[in-house]
Short mmCIF file of C-alpha atoms and ligand atoms in Angstrom, two decimals:
data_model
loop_
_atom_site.label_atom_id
_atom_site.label_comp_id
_atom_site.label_asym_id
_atom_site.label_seq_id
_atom_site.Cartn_x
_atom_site.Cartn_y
_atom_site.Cartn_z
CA UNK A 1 1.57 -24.98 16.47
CA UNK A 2 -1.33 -22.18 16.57
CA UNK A 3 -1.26 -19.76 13.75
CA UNK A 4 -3.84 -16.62 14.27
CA UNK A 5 -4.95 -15.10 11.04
CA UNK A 6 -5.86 -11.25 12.43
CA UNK A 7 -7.47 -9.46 9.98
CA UNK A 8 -9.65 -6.25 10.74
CA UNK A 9 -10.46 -6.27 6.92
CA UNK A 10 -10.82 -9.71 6.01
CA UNK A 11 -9.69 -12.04 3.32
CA UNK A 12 -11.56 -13.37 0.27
CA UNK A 13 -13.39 -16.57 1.48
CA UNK A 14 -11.08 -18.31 -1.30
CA UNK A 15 -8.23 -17.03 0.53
CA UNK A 16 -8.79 -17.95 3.77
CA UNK A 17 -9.92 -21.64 2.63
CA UNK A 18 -6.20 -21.50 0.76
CA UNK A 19 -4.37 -20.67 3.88
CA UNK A 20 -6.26 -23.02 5.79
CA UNK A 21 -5.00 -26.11 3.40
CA UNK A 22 -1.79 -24.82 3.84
CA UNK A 23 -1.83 -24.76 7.95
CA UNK A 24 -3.02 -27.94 8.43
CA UNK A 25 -1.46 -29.98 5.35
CA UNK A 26 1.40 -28.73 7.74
CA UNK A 27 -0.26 -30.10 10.69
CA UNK A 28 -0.64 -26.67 12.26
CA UNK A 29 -4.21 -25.17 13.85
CA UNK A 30 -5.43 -22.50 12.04
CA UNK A 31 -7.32 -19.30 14.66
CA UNK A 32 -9.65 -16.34 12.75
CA UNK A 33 -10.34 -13.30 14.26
CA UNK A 34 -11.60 -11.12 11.57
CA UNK A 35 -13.17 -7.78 11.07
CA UNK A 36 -13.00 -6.94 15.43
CA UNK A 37 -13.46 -3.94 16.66
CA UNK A 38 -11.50 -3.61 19.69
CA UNK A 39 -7.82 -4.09 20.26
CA UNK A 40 -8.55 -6.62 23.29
CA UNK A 41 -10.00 -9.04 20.48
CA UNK A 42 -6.72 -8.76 19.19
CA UNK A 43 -4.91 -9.17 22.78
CA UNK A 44 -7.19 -12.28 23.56
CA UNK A 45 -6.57 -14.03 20.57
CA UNK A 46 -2.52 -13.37 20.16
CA UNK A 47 -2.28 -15.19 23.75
CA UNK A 48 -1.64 -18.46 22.60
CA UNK A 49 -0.05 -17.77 18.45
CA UNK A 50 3.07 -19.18 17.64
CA UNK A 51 2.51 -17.78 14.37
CA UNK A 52 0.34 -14.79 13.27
CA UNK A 53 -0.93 -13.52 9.50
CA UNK A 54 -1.62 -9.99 9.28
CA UNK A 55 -2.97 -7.01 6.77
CA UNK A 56 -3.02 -3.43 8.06
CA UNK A 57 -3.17 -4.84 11.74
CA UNK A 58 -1.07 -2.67 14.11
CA UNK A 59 1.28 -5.28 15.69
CA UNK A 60 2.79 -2.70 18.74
CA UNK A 61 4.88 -3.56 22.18
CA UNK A 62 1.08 -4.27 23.83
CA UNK A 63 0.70 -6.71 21.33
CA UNK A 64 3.85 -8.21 21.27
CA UNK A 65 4.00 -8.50 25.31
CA UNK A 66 0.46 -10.56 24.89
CA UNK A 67 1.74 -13.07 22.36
CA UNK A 68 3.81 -15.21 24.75
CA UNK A 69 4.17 -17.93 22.29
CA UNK A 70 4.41 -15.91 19.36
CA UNK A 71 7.34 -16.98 16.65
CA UNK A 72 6.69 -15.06 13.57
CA UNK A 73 4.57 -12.36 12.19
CA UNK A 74 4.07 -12.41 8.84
CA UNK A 75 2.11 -9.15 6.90
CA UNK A 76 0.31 -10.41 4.08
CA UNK A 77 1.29 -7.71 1.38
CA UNK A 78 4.20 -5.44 1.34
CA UNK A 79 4.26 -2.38 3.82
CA UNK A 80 4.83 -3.00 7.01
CA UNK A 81 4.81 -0.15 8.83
CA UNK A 82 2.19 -0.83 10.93
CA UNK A 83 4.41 -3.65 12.90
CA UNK A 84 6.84 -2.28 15.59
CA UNK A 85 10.26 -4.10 14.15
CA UNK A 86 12.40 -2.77 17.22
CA UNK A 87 9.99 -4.19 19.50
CA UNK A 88 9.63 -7.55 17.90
CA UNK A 89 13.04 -7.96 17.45
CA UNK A 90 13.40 -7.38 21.14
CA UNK A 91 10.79 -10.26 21.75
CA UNK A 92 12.77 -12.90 19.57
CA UNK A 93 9.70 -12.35 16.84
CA UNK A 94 10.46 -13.15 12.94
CA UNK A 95 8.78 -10.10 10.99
CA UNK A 96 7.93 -10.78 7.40
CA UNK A 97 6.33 -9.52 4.45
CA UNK A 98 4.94 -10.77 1.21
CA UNK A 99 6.64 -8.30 -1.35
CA UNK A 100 4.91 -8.34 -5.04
CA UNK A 101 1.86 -10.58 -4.12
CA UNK A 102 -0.62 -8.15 -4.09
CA UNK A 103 1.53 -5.46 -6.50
CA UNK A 104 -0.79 -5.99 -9.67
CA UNK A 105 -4.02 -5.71 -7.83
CA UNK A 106 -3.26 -2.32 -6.30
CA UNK A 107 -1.71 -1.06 -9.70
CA UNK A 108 -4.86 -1.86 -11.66
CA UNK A 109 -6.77 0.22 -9.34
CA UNK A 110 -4.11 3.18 -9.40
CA UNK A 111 -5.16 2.79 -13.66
CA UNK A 112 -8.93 3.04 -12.52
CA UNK A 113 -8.50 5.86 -9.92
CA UNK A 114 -7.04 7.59 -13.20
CA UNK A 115 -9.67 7.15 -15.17
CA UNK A 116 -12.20 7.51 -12.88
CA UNK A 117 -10.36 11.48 -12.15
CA UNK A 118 -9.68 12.35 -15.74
CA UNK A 119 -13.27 11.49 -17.07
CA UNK A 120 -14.28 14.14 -14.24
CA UNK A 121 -15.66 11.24 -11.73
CA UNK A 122 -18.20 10.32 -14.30
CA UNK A 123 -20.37 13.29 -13.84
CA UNK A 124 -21.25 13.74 -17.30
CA UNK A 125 -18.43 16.78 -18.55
CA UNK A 126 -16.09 16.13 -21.39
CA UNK A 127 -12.85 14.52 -19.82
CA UNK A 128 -9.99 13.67 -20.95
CA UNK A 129 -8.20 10.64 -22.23
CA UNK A 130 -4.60 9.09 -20.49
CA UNK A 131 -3.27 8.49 -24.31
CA UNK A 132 0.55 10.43 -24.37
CA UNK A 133 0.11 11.94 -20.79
CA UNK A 134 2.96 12.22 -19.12
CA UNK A 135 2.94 9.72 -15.90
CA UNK A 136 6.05 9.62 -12.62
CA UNK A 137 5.83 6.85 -10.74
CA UNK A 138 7.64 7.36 -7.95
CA UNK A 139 9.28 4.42 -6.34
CA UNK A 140 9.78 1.75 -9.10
CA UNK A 141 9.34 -1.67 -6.30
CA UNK A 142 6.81 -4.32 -7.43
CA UNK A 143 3.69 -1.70 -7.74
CA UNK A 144 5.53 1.04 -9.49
CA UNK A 145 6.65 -1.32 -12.20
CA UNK A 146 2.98 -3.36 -12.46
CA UNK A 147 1.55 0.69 -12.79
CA UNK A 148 4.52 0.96 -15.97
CA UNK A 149 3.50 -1.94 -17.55
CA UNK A 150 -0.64 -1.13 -17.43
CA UNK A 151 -0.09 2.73 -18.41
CA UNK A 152 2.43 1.96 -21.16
CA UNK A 153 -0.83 0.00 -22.15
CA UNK A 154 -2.98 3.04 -22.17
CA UNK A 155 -0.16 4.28 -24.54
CA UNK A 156 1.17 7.06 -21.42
CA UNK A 157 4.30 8.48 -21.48
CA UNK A 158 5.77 6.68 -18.24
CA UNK A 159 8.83 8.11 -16.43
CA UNK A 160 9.87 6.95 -12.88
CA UNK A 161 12.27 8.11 -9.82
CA UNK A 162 13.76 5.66 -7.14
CA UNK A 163 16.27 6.24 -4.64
CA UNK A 164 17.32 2.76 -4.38
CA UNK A 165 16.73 1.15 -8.04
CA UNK A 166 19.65 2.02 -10.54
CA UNK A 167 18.71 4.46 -14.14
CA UNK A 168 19.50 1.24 -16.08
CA UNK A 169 17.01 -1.46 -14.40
CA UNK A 170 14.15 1.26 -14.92
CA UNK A 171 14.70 2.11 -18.79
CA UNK A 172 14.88 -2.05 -19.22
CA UNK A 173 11.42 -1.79 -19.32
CA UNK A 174 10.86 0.98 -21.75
CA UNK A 175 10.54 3.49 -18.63
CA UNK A 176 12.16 6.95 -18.73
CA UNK A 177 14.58 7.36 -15.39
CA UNK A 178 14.67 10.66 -13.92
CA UNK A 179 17.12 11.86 -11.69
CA UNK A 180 15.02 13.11 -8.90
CA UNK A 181 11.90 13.21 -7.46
CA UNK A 182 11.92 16.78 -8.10
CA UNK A 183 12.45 15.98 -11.40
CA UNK A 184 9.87 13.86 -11.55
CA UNK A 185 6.96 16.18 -9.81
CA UNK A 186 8.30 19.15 -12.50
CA UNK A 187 8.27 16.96 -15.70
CA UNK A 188 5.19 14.89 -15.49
CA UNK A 189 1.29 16.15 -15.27
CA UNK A 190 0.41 12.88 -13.29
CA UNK A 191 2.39 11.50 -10.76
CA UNK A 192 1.74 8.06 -8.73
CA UNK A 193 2.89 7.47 -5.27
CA UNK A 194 4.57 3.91 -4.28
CA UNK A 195 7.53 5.02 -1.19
CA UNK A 196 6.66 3.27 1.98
CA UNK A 197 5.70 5.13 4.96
CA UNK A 198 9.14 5.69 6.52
CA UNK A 199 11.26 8.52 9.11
CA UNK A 200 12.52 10.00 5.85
CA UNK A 201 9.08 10.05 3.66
CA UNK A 202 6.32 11.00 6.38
CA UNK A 203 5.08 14.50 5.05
CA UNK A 204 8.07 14.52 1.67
CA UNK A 205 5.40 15.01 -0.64
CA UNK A 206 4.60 18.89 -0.24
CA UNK A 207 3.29 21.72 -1.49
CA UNK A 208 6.39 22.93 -3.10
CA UNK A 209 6.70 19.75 -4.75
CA UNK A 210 2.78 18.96 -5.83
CA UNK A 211 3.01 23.14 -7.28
CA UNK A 212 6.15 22.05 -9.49
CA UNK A 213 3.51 19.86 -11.00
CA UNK A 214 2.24 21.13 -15.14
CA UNK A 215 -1.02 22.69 -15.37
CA UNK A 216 -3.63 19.92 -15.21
CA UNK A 217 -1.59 17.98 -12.21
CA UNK A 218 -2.70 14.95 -10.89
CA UNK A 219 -1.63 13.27 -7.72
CA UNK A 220 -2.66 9.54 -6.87
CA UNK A 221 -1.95 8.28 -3.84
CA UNK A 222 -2.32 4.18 -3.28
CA UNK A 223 0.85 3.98 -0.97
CA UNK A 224 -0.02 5.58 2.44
CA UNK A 225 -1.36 8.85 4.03
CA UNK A 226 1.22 9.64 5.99
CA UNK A 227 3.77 10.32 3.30
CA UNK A 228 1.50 13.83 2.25
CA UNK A 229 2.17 16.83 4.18
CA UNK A 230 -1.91 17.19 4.66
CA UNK A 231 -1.33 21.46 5.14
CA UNK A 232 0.24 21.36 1.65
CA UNK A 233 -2.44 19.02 0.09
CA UNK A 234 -5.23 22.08 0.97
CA UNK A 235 -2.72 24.66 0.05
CA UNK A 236 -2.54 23.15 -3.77
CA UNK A 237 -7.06 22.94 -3.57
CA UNK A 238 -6.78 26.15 -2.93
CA UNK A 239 -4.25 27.68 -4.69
CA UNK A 240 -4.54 25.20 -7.83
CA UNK A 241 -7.97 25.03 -9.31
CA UNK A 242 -6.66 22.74 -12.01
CA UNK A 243 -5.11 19.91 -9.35
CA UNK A 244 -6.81 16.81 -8.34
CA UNK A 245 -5.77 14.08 -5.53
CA UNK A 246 -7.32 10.64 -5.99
CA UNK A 247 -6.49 8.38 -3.53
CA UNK A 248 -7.37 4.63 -1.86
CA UNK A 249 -6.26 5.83 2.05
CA UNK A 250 -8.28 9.05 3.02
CA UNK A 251 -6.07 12.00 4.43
CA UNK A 252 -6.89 13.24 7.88
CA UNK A 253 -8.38 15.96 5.84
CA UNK A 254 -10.93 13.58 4.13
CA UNK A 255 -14.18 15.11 5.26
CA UNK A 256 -12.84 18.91 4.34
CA UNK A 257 -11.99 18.23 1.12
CA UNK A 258 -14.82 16.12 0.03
CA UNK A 259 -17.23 18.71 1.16
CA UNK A 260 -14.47 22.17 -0.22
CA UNK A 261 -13.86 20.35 -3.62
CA UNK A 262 -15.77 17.44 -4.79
CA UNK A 263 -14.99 17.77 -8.34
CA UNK A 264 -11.06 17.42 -7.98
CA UNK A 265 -10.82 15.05 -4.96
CA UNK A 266 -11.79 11.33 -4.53
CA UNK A 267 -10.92 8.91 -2.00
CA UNK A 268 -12.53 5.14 -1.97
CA UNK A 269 -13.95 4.75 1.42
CA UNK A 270 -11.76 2.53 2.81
CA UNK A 271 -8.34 1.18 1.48
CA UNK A 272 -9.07 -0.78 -1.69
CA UNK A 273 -5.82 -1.33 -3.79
CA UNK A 274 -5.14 -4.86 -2.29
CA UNK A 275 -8.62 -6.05 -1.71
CA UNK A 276 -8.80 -8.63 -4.65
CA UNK A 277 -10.04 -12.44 -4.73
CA UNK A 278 -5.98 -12.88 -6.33
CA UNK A 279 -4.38 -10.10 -3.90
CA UNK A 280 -5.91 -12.25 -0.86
CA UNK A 281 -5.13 -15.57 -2.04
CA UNK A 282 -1.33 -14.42 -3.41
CA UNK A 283 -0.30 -12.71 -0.54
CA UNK A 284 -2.07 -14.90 2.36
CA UNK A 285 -0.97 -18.05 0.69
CA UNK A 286 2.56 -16.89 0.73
CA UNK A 287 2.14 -15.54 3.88
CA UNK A 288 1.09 -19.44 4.95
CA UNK A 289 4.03 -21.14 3.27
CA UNK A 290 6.25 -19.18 4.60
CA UNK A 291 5.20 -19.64 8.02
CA UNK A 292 5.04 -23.50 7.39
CA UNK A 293 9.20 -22.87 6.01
CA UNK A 294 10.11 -20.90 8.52
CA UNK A 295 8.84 -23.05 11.41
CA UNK A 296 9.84 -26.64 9.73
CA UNK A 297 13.09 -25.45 7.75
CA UNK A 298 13.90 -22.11 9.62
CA UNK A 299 13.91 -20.18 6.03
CA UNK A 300 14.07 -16.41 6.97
CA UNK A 301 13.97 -15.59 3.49
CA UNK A 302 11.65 -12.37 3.60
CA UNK A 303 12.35 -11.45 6.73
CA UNK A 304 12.11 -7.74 7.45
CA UNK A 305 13.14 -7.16 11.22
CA UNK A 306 16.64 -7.81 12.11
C1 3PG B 401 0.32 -3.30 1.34
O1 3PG B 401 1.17 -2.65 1.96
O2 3PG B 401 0.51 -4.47 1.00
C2 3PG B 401 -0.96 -2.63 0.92
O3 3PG B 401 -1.03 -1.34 1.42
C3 3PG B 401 -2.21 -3.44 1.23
O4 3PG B 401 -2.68 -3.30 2.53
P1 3PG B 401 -3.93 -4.16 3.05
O5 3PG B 401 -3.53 -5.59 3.09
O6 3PG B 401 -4.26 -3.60 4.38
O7 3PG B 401 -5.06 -3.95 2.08
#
């Protein structure tokens, strides 16, 4: 039983030695192709998987049709819209994802992204502090509620909107609920972004909705890039002096705005909320075991296709 570990940005060393122990204490083979550069790497080394462990890796139908062996995918982390579902499905593959395993890692940076934009990216000017701002998280999964629990430690006033996670579950944890995300774009200065990239959210957050925002509006994005409508991120630069987009996935737009308006745009230069030593280990640890459980007990537990 071969299982491929296809990472363009790799794991932690600590990580990779974990899911190593785990593959062969199974008595499985473990494969590494890390950090290539050209989707035939990927095509070469899928040949032979029965198993593969993934990050941001675009699994597609050319992918799928090369892995003739190939059982299970499993995406080390939680989105995974960069696997083709339908298409796996079609092939008889298992998708799966790791949900909550890298959640605290990429709220702790959505904290530091905040500070980092309301001390004016460090460049010397009097900022301002988080203390009794007014924070929306939008989409209260694993990340949205590890972001409540860090800001409520910064003593913010934390509010949060999710289509699919009831008023009552939310305000268990000393959150305020708001009824839309509408709502939550008109009532609070800072809002976070947590919806997966999905038919319904590609291009939802707009310019009507960023405007709605208070004076002093901040908009951090750790989820993905596609769910900004990119026209109506320039339209609020230039029609909002006082807005500012920080952000761990750079917009299309990257190079305009970080030339146009360097003091009220950031993005890390390349996708940092996940990339921990804990993250790594967490999610490709699970992502081992439950390769080893599905292919020795069948357990389809997180699976994500149907
Ligand atoms: C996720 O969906 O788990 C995060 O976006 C992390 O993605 P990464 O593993 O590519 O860093």
């Amino acid at each position: 039983m071969k299982v491929l570990v296809a990472t363009d940005k790799p794991f932690a060393k600590a990580a990779v030695d974990g899911i190593r122990k785990v593959i062969e204490d199974a008595g499985f083979e473990l494969a590494l192709l890390e950090k290539y550069t050209e989707k035939a790497q990927l095509l070469d080394a899928v040949k032979d998987a029965n198993a593969i462990i993934i990050r941001s890796d675009i699994i597609d139908t050319e992918v799928l049709a090369a892995a003739k062996e190939l059982k299970i995918v499993v995406r080390a982390g939680a989105g995974y819209d960069n696997v083709d579902l339908d298409a796996a499905t079609a092939n008889r593959v298992v998708v799966m994802n790791t949900p909550g395993q890298n959640a605290n890692a990429v709220a702790e940076l959505v904290l530091g992204l905040l500070v980092y934009g309301v001390r004016n990216f460090y460049n010397g000017t009097s900022g301002t502090e988080l203390k009794g701002r007014k924070l929306g998280i939008l989409a209260y999964g694993n990340v949205g509620r590890n972001v409540a629990r860090i800001a409520k430690g910064f003593g913010m006033d934390v509010c949060a909107y999710d289509a699919y996670c009831p008023a009552d579950v939310i305000e268990k944890d000393g959150v305020k609920a708001v009824a839309s995300t509408a709502d939550l774009f008109r009532e609070c200065q800072i809002v976070s972004l947590h919806i997966p990239a999905t038919a319904e959210t590609k291009g939802s957050i707009n310019f009507e909705l960023m405007n709605s925002m208070p004076k002093g509006a901040i908009v951090v994005n750790t989820a993905r890039k596609e769910v900004i409508d990119e026209a109506g991120l320039i339209k609020m630069f230039e029609e909002r002096p006082d807005f500012k987009y920080l952000s761990d996935i750079k917009p299309g737009i990257d190079a305009e705005l970080n030339e146009k308006h360097p003091d009220h745009y950031f993005a890390t230069p390349k996708k940092m909320g996940a990339q921990t030593a804990e993250a790594n280990i967490n999610a490709g640890i699970a992502a081992a075991e439950q390769i080893v459980d599905f292919i020795k007990n069948g357990n389809e537990r997180f699976r994500v296709n149907k």
